[in-house]
CSV table of C-alpha atoms and ligand atoms in Angstrom, one decimal:
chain,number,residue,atom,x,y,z
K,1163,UNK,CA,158.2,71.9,66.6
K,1164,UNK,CA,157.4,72.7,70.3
K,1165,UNK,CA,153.4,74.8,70.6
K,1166,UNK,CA,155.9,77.8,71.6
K,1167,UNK,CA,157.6,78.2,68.7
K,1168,UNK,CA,156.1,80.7,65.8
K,1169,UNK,CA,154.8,79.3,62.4
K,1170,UNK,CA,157.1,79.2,59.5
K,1171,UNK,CA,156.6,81.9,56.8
K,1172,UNK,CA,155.5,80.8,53.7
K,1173,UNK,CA,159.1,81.8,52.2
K,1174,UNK,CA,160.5,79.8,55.0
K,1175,UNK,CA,158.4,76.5,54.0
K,1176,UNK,CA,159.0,77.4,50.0
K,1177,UNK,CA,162.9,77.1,51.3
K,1178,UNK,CA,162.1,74.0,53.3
K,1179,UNK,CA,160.1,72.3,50.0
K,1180,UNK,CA,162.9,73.4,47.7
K,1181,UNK,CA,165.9,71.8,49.9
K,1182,UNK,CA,164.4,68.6,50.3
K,1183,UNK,CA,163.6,68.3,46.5
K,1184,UNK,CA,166.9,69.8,45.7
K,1185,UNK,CA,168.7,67.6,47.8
K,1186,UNK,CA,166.3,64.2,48.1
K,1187,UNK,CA,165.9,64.8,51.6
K,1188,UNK,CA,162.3,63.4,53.2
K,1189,UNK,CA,161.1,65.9,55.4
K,1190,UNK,CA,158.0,66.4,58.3
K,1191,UNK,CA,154.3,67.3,56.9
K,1192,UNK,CA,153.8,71.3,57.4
K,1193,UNK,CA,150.4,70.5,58.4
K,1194,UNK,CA,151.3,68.4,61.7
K,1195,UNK,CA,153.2,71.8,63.1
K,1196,UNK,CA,151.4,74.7,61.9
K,1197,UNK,CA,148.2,75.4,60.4
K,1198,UNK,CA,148.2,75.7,56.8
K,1199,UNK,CA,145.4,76.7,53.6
K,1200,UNK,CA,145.3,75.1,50.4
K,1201,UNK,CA,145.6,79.4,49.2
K,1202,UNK,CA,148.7,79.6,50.9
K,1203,UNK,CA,149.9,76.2,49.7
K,1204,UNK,CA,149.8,77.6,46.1
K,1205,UNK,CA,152.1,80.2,47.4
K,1206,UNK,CA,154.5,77.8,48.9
K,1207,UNK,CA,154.3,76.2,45.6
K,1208,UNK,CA,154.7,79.6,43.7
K,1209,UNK,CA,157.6,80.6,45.6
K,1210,UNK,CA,159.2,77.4,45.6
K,1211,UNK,CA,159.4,77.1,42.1
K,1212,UNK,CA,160.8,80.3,41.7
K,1213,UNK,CA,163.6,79.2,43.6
K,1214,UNK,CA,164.4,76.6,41.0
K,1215,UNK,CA,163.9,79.1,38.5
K,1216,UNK,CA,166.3,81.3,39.8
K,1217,UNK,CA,169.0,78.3,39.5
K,1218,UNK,CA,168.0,78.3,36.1
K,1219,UNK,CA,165.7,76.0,35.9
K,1220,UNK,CA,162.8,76.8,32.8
K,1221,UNK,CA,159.1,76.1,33.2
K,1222,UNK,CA,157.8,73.8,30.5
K,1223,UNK,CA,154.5,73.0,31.8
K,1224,UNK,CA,151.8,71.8,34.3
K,1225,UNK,CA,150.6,68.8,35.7
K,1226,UNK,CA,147.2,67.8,36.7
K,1227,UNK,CA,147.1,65.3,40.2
K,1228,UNK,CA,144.7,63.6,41.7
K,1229,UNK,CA,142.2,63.5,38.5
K,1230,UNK,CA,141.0,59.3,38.9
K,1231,UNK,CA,139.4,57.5,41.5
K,1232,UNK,CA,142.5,55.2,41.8
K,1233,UNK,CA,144.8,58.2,42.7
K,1234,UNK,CA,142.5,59.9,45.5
K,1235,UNK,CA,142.1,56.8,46.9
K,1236,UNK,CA,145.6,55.9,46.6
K,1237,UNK,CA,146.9,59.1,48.7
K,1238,UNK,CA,143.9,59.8,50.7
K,1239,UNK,CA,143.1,63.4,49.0
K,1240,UNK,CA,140.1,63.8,46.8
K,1241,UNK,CA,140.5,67.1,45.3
K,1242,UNK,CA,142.0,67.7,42.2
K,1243,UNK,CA,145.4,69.8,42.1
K,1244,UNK,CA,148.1,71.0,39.8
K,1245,UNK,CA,151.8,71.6,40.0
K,1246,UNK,CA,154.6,72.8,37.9
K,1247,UNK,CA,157.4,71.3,35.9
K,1248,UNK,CA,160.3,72.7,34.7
K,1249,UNK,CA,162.9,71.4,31.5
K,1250,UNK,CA,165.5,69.7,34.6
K,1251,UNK,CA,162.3,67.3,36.0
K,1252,UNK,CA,162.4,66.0,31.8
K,1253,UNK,CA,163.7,62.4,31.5
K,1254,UNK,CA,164.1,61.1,27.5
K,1255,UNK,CA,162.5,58.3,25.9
K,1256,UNK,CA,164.7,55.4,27.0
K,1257,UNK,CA,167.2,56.7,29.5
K,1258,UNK,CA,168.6,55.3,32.3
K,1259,UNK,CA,167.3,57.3,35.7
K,1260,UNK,CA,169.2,57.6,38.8
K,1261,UNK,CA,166.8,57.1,41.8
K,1262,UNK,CA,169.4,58.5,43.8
K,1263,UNK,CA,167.8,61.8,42.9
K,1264,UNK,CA,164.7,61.0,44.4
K,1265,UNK,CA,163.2,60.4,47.9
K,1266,UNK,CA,161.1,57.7,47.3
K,1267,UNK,CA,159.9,58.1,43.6
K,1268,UNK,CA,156.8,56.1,41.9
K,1269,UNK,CA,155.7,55.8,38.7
K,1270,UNK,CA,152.3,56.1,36.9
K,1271,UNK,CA,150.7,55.9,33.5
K,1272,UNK,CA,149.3,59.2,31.9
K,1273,UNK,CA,148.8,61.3,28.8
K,1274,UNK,CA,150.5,64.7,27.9
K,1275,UNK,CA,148.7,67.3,25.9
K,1276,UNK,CA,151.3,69.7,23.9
K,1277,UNK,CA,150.1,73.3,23.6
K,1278,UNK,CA,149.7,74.7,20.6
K,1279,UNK,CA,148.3,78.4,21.9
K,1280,UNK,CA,147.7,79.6,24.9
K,1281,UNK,CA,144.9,78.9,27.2
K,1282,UNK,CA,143.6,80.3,30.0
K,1283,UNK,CA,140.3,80.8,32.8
K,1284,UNK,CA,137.3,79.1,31.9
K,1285,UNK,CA,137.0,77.2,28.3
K,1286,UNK,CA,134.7,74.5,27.1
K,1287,UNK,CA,136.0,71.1,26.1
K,1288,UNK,CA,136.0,72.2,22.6
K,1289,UNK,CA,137.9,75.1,23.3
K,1290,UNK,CA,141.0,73.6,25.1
K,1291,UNK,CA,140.7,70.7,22.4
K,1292,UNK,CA,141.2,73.9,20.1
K,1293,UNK,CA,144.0,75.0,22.0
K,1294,UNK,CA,146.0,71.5,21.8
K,1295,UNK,CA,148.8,71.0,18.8
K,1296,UNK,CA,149.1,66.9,19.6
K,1297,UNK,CA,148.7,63.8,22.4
K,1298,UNK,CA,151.4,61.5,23.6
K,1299,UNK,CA,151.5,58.5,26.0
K,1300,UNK,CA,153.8,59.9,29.0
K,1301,UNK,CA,154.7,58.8,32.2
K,1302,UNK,CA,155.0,61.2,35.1
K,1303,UNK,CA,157.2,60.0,38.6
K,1304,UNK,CA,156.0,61.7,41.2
K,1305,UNK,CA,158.2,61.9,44.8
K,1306,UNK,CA,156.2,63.5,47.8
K,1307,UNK,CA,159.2,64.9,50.2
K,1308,UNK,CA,157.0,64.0,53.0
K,1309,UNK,CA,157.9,61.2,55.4
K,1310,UNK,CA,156.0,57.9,54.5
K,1311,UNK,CA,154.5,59.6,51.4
K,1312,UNK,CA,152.0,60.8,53.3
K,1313,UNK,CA,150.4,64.2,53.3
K,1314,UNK,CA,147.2,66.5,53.6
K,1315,UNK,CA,146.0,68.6,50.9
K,1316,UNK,CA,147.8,71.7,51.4
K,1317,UNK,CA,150.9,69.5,52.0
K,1318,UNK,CA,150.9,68.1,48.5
K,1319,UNK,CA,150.3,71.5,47.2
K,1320,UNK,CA,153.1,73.2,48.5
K,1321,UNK,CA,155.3,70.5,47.4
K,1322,UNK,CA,154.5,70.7,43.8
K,1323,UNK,CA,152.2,68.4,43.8
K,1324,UNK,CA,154.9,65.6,43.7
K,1325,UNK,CA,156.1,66.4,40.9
K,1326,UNK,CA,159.7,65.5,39.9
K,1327,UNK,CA,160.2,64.0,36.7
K,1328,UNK,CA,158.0,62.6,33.4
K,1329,UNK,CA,158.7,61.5,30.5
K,1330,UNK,CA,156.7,61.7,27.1
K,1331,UNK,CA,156.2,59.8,24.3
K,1332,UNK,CA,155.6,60.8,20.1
K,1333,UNK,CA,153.4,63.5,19.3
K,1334,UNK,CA,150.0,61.9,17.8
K,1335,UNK,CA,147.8,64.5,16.1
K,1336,UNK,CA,145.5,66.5,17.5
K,1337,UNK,CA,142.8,65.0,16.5
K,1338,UNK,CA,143.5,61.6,17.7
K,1339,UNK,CA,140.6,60.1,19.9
K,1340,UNK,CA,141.5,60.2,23.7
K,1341,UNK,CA,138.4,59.6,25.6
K,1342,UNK,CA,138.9,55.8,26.3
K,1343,UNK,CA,142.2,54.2,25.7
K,1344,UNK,CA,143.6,51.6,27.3
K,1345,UNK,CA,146.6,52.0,29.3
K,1346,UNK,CA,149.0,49.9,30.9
K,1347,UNK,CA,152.0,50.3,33.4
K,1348,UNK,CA,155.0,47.5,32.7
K,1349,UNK,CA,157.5,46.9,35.1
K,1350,UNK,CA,160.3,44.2,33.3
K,1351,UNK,CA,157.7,43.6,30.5
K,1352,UNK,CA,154.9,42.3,32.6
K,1353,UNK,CA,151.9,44.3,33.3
K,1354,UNK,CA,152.1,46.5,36.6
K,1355,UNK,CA,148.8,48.8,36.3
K,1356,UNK,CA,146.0,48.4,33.6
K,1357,UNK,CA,143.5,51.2,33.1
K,1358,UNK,CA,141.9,53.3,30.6
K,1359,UNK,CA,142.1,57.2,30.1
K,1360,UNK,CA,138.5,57.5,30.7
K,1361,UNK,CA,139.5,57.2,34.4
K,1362,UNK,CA,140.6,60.9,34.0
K,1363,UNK,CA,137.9,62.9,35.0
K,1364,UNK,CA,135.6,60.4,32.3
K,1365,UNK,CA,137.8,62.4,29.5
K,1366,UNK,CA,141.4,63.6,29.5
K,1367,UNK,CA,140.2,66.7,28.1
K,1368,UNK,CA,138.0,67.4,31.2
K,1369,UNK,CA,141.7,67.6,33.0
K,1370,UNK,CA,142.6,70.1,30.2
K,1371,UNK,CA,139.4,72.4,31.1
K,1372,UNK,CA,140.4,72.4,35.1
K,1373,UNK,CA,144.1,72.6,34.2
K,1374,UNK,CA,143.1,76.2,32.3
K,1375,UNK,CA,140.8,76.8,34.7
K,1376,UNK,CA,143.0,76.6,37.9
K,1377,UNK,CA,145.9,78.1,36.2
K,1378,UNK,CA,143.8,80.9,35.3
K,1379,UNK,CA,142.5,81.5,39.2
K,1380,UNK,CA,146.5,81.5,39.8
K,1381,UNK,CA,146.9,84.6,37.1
K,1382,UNK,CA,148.7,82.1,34.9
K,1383,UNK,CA,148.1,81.0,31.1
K,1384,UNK,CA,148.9,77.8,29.7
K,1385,UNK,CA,151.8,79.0,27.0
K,1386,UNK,CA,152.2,77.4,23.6
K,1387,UNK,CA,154.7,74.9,23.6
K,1388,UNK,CA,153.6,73.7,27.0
K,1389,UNK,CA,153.3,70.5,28.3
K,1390,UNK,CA,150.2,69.6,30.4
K,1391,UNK,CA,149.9,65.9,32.0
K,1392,UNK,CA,146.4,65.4,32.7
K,1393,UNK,CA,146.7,62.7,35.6
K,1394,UNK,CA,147.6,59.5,36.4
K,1395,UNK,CA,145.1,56.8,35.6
K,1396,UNK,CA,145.4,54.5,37.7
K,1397,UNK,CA,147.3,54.1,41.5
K,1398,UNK,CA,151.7,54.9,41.0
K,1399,UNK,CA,154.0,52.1,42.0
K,1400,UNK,CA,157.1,52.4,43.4
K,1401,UNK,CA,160.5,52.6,41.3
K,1402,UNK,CA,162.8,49.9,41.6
K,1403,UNK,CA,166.5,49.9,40.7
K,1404,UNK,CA,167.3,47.8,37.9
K,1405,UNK,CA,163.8,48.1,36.6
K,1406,UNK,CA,162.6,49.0,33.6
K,1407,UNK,CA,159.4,50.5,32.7
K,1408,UNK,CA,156.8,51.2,30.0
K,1409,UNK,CA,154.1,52.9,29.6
K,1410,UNK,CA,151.7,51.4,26.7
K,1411,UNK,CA,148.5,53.7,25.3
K,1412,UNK,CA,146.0,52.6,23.1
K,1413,UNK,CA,146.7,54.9,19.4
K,1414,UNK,CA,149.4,56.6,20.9
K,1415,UNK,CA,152.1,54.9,21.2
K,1416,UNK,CA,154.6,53.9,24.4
K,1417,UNK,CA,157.4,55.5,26.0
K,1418,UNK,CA,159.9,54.2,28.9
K,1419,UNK,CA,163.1,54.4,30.7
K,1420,UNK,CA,165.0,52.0,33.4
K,1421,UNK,CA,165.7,52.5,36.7
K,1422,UNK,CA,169.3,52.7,38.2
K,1423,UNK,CA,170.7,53.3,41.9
T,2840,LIG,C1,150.2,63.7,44.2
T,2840,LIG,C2,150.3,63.9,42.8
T,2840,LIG,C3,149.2,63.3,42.0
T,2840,LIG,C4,148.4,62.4,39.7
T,2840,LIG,O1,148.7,62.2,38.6
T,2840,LIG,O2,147.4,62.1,40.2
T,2840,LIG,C5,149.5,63.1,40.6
T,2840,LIG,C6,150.8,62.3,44.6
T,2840,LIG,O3,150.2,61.3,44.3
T,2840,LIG,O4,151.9,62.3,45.2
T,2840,LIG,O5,150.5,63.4,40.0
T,2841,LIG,MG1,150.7,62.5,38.0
């Protein structure tokens, strides 16, 4: 973009986001041709989403990014952010997933709390525990549609935080201990990442508290039924075709798919 030129709208860049995810398409960062806030970013987000939405796409939940040490440092952003996913980003236990749908997709280990009443604004740890109807061990792939998978903050943001697809493993109860599990990332059966869910925020839970938190600063509430991913806990590889993957926690359980051109 040449200095002459006017800034995008943010319905212009929500348009931008939306095609490149809708159609796999790597694009420029926002940020190198026009000024952008992490506020308005959450509008891009908002508005993109809505655009998936209005193809009939459902919301089914909310992811939390950038929650460990090894993800901030693995993108270069060290805030914590959230993003939406809808029922079409779902892959099943055990299926085969194109990556022909993707830009340049990676994989990381994390753990999905099911909703089992709404949630919203500031709560204790105790409260959003309250609020949770069961744990699983999921996997989230995340695909920046930036060049290079490379971004600011308000970059990520306004492309949904990355989000793209995840899978999820059994329901545990509620009441399962989450505060340090082990976890590990298996590409072809041998270990990829190794980490432990106290890498999320110290506690999983914490992620639970900001996700309520943040969504509540957005006007939003957490819906029962809801699936919230509290993070990846340690760095995301990339997703090779003809891969398969696992994702192994500690008391919960493991849940996978393989990777196809
Ligand atoms: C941003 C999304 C981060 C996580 O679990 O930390 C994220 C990215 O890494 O592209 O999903
Ligand atoms: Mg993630």
């Amino acid at each position: 973009m040449t200095e002459s030129q006017a800034p995008s709208s943010l319905s212009e860049l929500a348009a931008i986001a939306d095609e490149a995810a809708r159609t796999a398409t790597a694009i420029p960062q926002f940020t190198h041709s026009q000024p952008l806030g992490v506020e308005d970013a959450y509008a891009i987000q908002a508005q993109s989403f809505a655009r998936r939405m209005a193809r009939g796409e459902r919301m089914v939940g909310i992811k939390m990014g950038l929650t460990s040490r090894a993800k901030m440092i693995q993108v270069g952003v060290d805030e914590v952010i959230w993003g939406r996913l809808s029922d079409a980003m779902r892959v099943v236990d055990g299926a085969e997933v194109a990556l022909s749908r993707y830009v340049h997709p990676r994989l990381e280990p994390e753990i999905a709390f099911l909703m089992g009443a709404p949630l919203s604004g500031k709560v204790s740890g105790a409260e959003a525990l309250a609020a949770v109807a069961g744990v699983a061990a999921a996997g989230e792939i995340i695909d920046s549609r930036f060049e290079n998978f490379s971004f600011a903050l308000p970059d990520v943001v306004a492309d949904n935080s990355s989000s793209s697809g995840f899978v999820v493993g059994k329901w545990n109860d509620r009441s399962t201990s989450i505060q340090n599990l082990g976890m590990v990332l298996e590409e072809d059966g041998r270990p990829a990442q190794i980490g432990s869910s106290a890498a999320i925020l110290g506690d999983p839970v914490r992620s639970l508290v900001e996700a309520s938190r943040m969504v509540g600063e957005a006007g939003l509430v957490l819906q029962e039924g809801w699936i919230v991913l509290a993070g990846g806990a340690t760095a995301a590889i990339p997703l090779q075709a003809g891969s398969s993957y696992r994702i192994v926690v500690e008391d919960l359980g493991s849940v996978g798919f393989s990777a196809q051109a």
